[in-house]
Amino acid sequence: MGIAGEIYTYISNFLAGRTIHVGVGNQFSKVVEIKNGTPQGSVISPILFLIMINDLPAGITDVELTLFADDSCCLKSGRKLDVIIRHVQNSLHILAEWCDQNCFKISFCIKQWPFFFLIVWKAYVLH
């Protein structure tokens, strides 16, 4: 990517050696090192995330992929349900491969597939 020098050192130090533990009442979990991701609430984290996912939409052409923060959505329209499903499934396969190659963990938590239908009515006025 071409990042070197002081900026590389800053980013490395920013992402390295981070730990977390959870507390409930006066009980705390053991401390665990965080090996991926960026800290929430920092100014640089969203920038690093956007740099990391910059090439995400490149291989996905059969559907419209929308991105907002760390959420994404695949959208597809068409007249044949089997074609729509095939395009969405192919795109999800490409997305899963990209996530594997880039060490992202993906959560497919789809509870339902929303389908929207557009019905066009033509009105004719008789004179």
PDB file of C-alpha atoms in Angstrom:
ATOM      1  CA  MET A   1       0.000   0.000   0.000  1.00  0.00           C
ATOM      2  CA  GLY A   2       3.014   2.256   0.257  1.00  0.00           C
ATOM      3  CA  ILE A   3       2.706   3.422   3.856  1.00  0.00           C
ATOM      4  CA  ALA A   4       6.117   3.886   5.478  1.00  0.00           C
ATOM      5  CA  GLY A   5       8.052   5.972   7.957  1.00  0.00           C
ATOM      6  CA  GLU A   6       6.417   7.773  10.865  1.00  0.00           C
ATOM      7  CA  ILE A   7       2.862   7.196   9.590  1.00  0.00           C
ATOM      8  CA  TYR A   8       3.467   3.432   9.439  1.00  0.00           C
ATOM      9  CA  THR A   9       4.938   3.478  12.960  1.00  0.00           C
ATOM     10  CA  TYR A  10       1.995   5.522  14.259  1.00  0.00           C
ATOM     11  CA  ILE A  11      -0.590   3.163  12.736  1.00  0.00           C
ATOM     12  CA  SER A  12       1.317   0.073  13.921  1.00  0.00           C
ATOM     13  CA  ASN A  13       1.529   1.393  17.469  1.00  0.00           C
ATOM     14  CA  PHE A  14      -2.128   2.445  17.347  1.00  0.00           C
ATOM     15  CA  LEU A  15      -3.278  -1.076  16.404  1.00  0.00           C
ATOM     16  CA  ALA A  16      -0.785  -3.169  18.423  1.00  0.00           C
ATOM     17  CA  GLY A  17      -0.995  -4.334  22.017  1.00  0.00           C
ATOM     18  CA  ARG A  18      -4.677  -3.575  22.571  1.00  0.00           C
ATOM     19  CA  THR A  19      -6.507  -5.533  25.267  1.00  0.00           C
ATOM     20  CA  ILE A  20     -10.033  -5.802  26.560  1.00  0.00           C
ATOM     21  CA  HIS A  21     -11.846  -7.180  29.570  1.00  0.00           C
ATOM     22  CA  VAL A  22     -15.487  -7.125  30.606  1.00  0.00           C
ATOM     23  CA  GLY A  23     -16.830  -6.208  34.000  1.00  0.00           C
ATOM     24  CA  VAL A  24     -20.210  -6.930  35.550  1.00  0.00           C
ATOM     25  CA  GLY A  25     -20.643  -5.530  39.019  1.00  0.00           C
ATOM     26  CA  ASN A  26     -17.380  -6.259  40.805  1.00  0.00           C
ATOM     27  CA  GLN A  27     -16.520  -9.316  38.647  1.00  0.00           C
ATOM     28  CA  PHE A  28     -14.153  -9.003  35.697  1.00  0.00           C
ATOM     29  CA  SER A  29     -13.213 -11.359  32.891  1.00  0.00           C
ATOM     30  CA  LYS A  30      -9.623 -12.161  32.089  1.00  0.00           C
ATOM     31  CA  VAL A  31      -7.755  -9.691  29.882  1.00  0.00           C
ATOM     32  CA  VAL A  32      -7.691 -10.727  26.220  1.00  0.00           C
ATOM     33  CA  GLU A  33      -5.555  -9.256  23.435  1.00  0.00           C
ATOM     34  CA  ILE A  34      -7.474  -7.840  20.470  1.00  0.00           C
ATOM     35  CA  LYS A  35      -5.805  -9.048  17.285  1.00  0.00           C
ATOM     36  CA  ASN A  36      -7.938  -7.363  14.621  1.00  0.00           C
ATOM     37  CA  GLY A  37     -10.252  -4.421  14.130  1.00  0.00           C
ATOM     38  CA  THR A  38      -9.854  -0.801  15.095  1.00  0.00           C
ATOM     39  CA  PRO A  39     -10.712   0.929  18.362  1.00  0.00           C
ATOM     40  CA  GLN A  40     -14.164   2.486  18.472  1.00  0.00           C
ATOM     41  CA  GLY A  41     -14.419   6.196  19.083  1.00  0.00           C
ATOM     42  CA  SER A  42     -11.084   7.230  17.610  1.00  0.00           C
ATOM     43  CA  VAL A  43     -10.814   9.635  14.697  1.00  0.00           C
ATOM     44  CA  ILE A  44      -8.446   7.436  12.687  1.00  0.00           C
ATOM     45  CA  SER A  45     -10.406   4.160  12.991  1.00  0.00           C
ATOM     46  CA  PRO A  46     -13.054   4.937  10.332  1.00  0.00           C
ATOM     47  CA  ILE A  47     -10.311   6.095   7.947  1.00  0.00           C
ATOM     48  CA  LEU A  48      -8.331   2.872   8.442  1.00  0.00           C
ATOM     49  CA  PHE A  49     -11.498   0.822   7.947  1.00  0.00           C
ATOM     50  CA  LEU A  50     -12.365   2.644   4.709  1.00  0.00           C
ATOM     51  CA  ILE A  51      -8.824   2.107   3.423  1.00  0.00           C
ATOM     52  CA  MET A  52      -9.096  -1.589   4.249  1.00  0.00           C
ATOM     53  CA  ILE A  53     -12.411  -2.090   2.424  1.00  0.00           C
ATOM     54  CA  ASN A  54     -11.573   0.229  -0.478  1.00  0.00           C
ATOM     55  CA  ASP A  55     -11.494  -2.640  -3.006  1.00  0.00           C
ATOM     56  CA  LEU A  56     -14.544  -4.467  -1.617  1.00  0.00           C
ATOM     57  CA  PRO A  57     -17.069  -3.532  -4.325  1.00  0.00           C
ATOM     58  CA  ALA A  58     -14.604  -4.167  -7.173  1.00  0.00           C
ATOM     59  CA  GLY A  59     -15.513  -7.818  -7.778  1.00  0.00           C
ATOM     60  CA  ILE A  60     -19.211  -7.520  -7.067  1.00  0.00           C
ATOM     61  CA  THR A  61     -20.976  -6.488 -10.254  1.00  0.00           C
ATOM     62  CA  ASP A  62     -24.250  -8.465 -10.358  1.00  0.00           C
ATOM     63  CA  VAL A  63     -25.825  -6.590  -7.446  1.00  0.00           C
ATOM     64  CA  GLU A  64     -25.770  -3.098  -6.027  1.00  0.00           C
ATOM     65  CA  LEU A  65     -23.665  -3.122  -2.871  1.00  0.00           C
ATOM     66  CA  THR A  66     -24.364  -0.363  -0.376  1.00  0.00           C
ATOM     67  CA  LEU A  67     -21.955   0.431   2.421  1.00  0.00           C
ATOM     68  CA  PHE A  68     -22.553   2.438   5.579  1.00  0.00           C
ATOM     69  CA  ALA A  69     -19.880   2.393   8.263  1.00  0.00           C
ATOM     70  CA  ASP A  70     -19.252  -1.328   8.829  1.00  0.00           C
ATOM     71  CA  ASP A  71     -22.601  -2.525   7.453  1.00  0.00           C
ATOM     72  CA  SER A  72     -23.311  -3.557   3.905  1.00  0.00           C
ATOM     73  CA  CYS A  73     -26.343  -4.615   1.931  1.00  0.00           C
ATOM     74  CA  CYS A  74     -26.766  -6.383  -1.410  1.00  0.00           C
ATOM     75  CA  LEU A  75     -29.627  -5.097  -3.548  1.00  0.00           C
ATOM     76  CA  LYS A  76     -30.905  -6.705  -6.732  1.00  0.00           C
ATOM     77  CA  SER A  77     -33.945  -6.070  -8.860  1.00  0.00           C
ATOM     78  CA  GLY A  78     -35.322  -7.998 -11.772  1.00  0.00           C
ATOM     79  CA  ARG A  79     -38.255  -9.876 -13.200  1.00  0.00           C
ATOM     80  CA  LYS A  80     -37.194 -13.473 -12.486  1.00  0.00           C
ATOM     81  CA  LEU A  81     -36.772 -14.560  -8.882  1.00  0.00           C
ATOM     82  CA  ASP A  82     -34.393 -17.418  -9.746  1.00  0.00           C
ATOM     83  CA  VAL A  83     -32.052 -14.990 -11.551  1.00  0.00           C
ATOM     84  CA  ILE A  84     -32.164 -12.543  -8.644  1.00  0.00           C
ATOM     85  CA  ILE A  85     -31.333 -15.293  -6.145  1.00  0.00           C
ATOM     86  CA  ARG A  86     -28.477 -16.588  -8.322  1.00  0.00           C
ATOM     87  CA  HIS A  87     -26.943 -13.108  -8.654  1.00  0.00           C
ATOM     88  CA  VAL A  88     -27.235 -12.407  -4.929  1.00  0.00           C
ATOM     89  CA  GLN A  89     -25.760 -15.827  -4.054  1.00  0.00           C
ATOM     90  CA  ASN A  90     -22.834 -15.346  -6.472  1.00  0.00           C
ATOM     91  CA  SER A  91     -22.158 -11.917  -4.991  1.00  0.00           C
ATOM     92  CA  LEU A  92     -22.266 -13.265  -1.431  1.00  0.00           C
ATOM     93  CA  HIS A  93     -19.766 -15.957  -2.480  1.00  0.00           C
ATOM     94  CA  ILE A  94     -17.402 -13.292  -3.872  1.00  0.00           C
ATOM     95  CA  LEU A  95     -17.865 -11.251  -0.689  1.00  0.00           C
ATOM     96  CA  ALA A  96     -17.089 -14.277   1.521  1.00  0.00           C
ATOM     97  CA  GLU A  97     -13.908 -15.001  -0.483  1.00  0.00           C
ATOM     98  CA  TRP A  98     -12.830 -11.355  -0.162  1.00  0.00           C
ATOM     99  CA  CYS A  99     -13.415 -11.505   3.601  1.00  0.00           C
ATOM    100  CA  ASP A 100     -11.319 -14.679   3.893  1.00  0.00           C
ATOM    101  CA  GLN A 101      -8.472 -13.114   1.890  1.00  0.00           C
ATOM    102  CA  ASN A 102      -8.540  -9.928   3.978  1.00  0.00           C
ATOM    103  CA  CYS A 103      -9.006 -11.553   7.409  1.00  0.00           C
ATOM    104  CA  PHE A 104     -12.500 -10.164   7.920  1.00  0.00           C
ATOM    105  CA  LYS A 105     -15.095 -12.105   9.856  1.00  0.00           C
ATOM    106  CA  ILE A 106     -18.492 -11.801   8.234  1.00  0.00           C
ATOM    107  CA  SER A 107     -21.810 -12.192   9.955  1.00  0.00           C
ATOM    108  CA  PHE A 108     -24.626 -13.360   7.709  1.00  0.00           C
ATOM    109  CA  CYS A 109     -27.466 -12.697  10.114  1.00  0.00           C
ATOM    110  CA  ILE A 110     -30.304 -12.631   7.639  1.00  0.00           C
ATOM    111  CA  LYS A 111     -33.579 -13.389   9.340  1.00  0.00           C
ATOM    112  CA  GLN A 112     -35.625 -12.838   6.213  1.00  0.00           C
ATOM    113  CA  TRP A 113     -35.246 -11.779   2.621  1.00  0.00           C
ATOM    114  CA  PRO A 114     -37.378  -8.729   1.952  1.00  0.00           C
ATOM    115  CA  PHE A 115     -38.992  -8.778  -1.469  1.00  0.00           C
ATOM    116  CA  PHE A 116     -40.618  -5.699  -2.883  1.00  0.00           C
ATOM    117  CA  PHE A 117     -42.906  -5.843  -5.875  1.00  0.00           C
ATOM    118  CA  LEU A 118     -43.784  -2.962  -8.124  1.00  0.00           C
ATOM    119  CA  ILE A 119     -47.183  -3.216  -9.727  1.00  0.00           C
ATOM    120  CA  VAL A 120     -47.893  -0.818 -12.547  1.00  0.00           C
ATOM    121  CA  TRP A 121     -51.512   0.056 -13.197  1.00  0.00           C
ATOM    122  CA  LYS A 122     -52.483   1.654 -16.448  1.00  0.00           C
ATOM    123  CA  ALA A 123     -55.614   3.734 -16.421  1.00  0.00           C
ATOM    124  CA  TYR A 124     -57.385   4.547 -19.615  1.00  0.00           C
ATOM    125  CA  VAL A 125     -59.863   7.369 -19.923  1.00  0.00           C
ATOM    126  CA  LEU A 126     -62.681   6.684 -22.377  1.00  0.00           C
ATOM    127  CA  HIS A 127     -64.183   9.650 -24.138  1.00  0.00           C
TER     128      HIS A 127
END
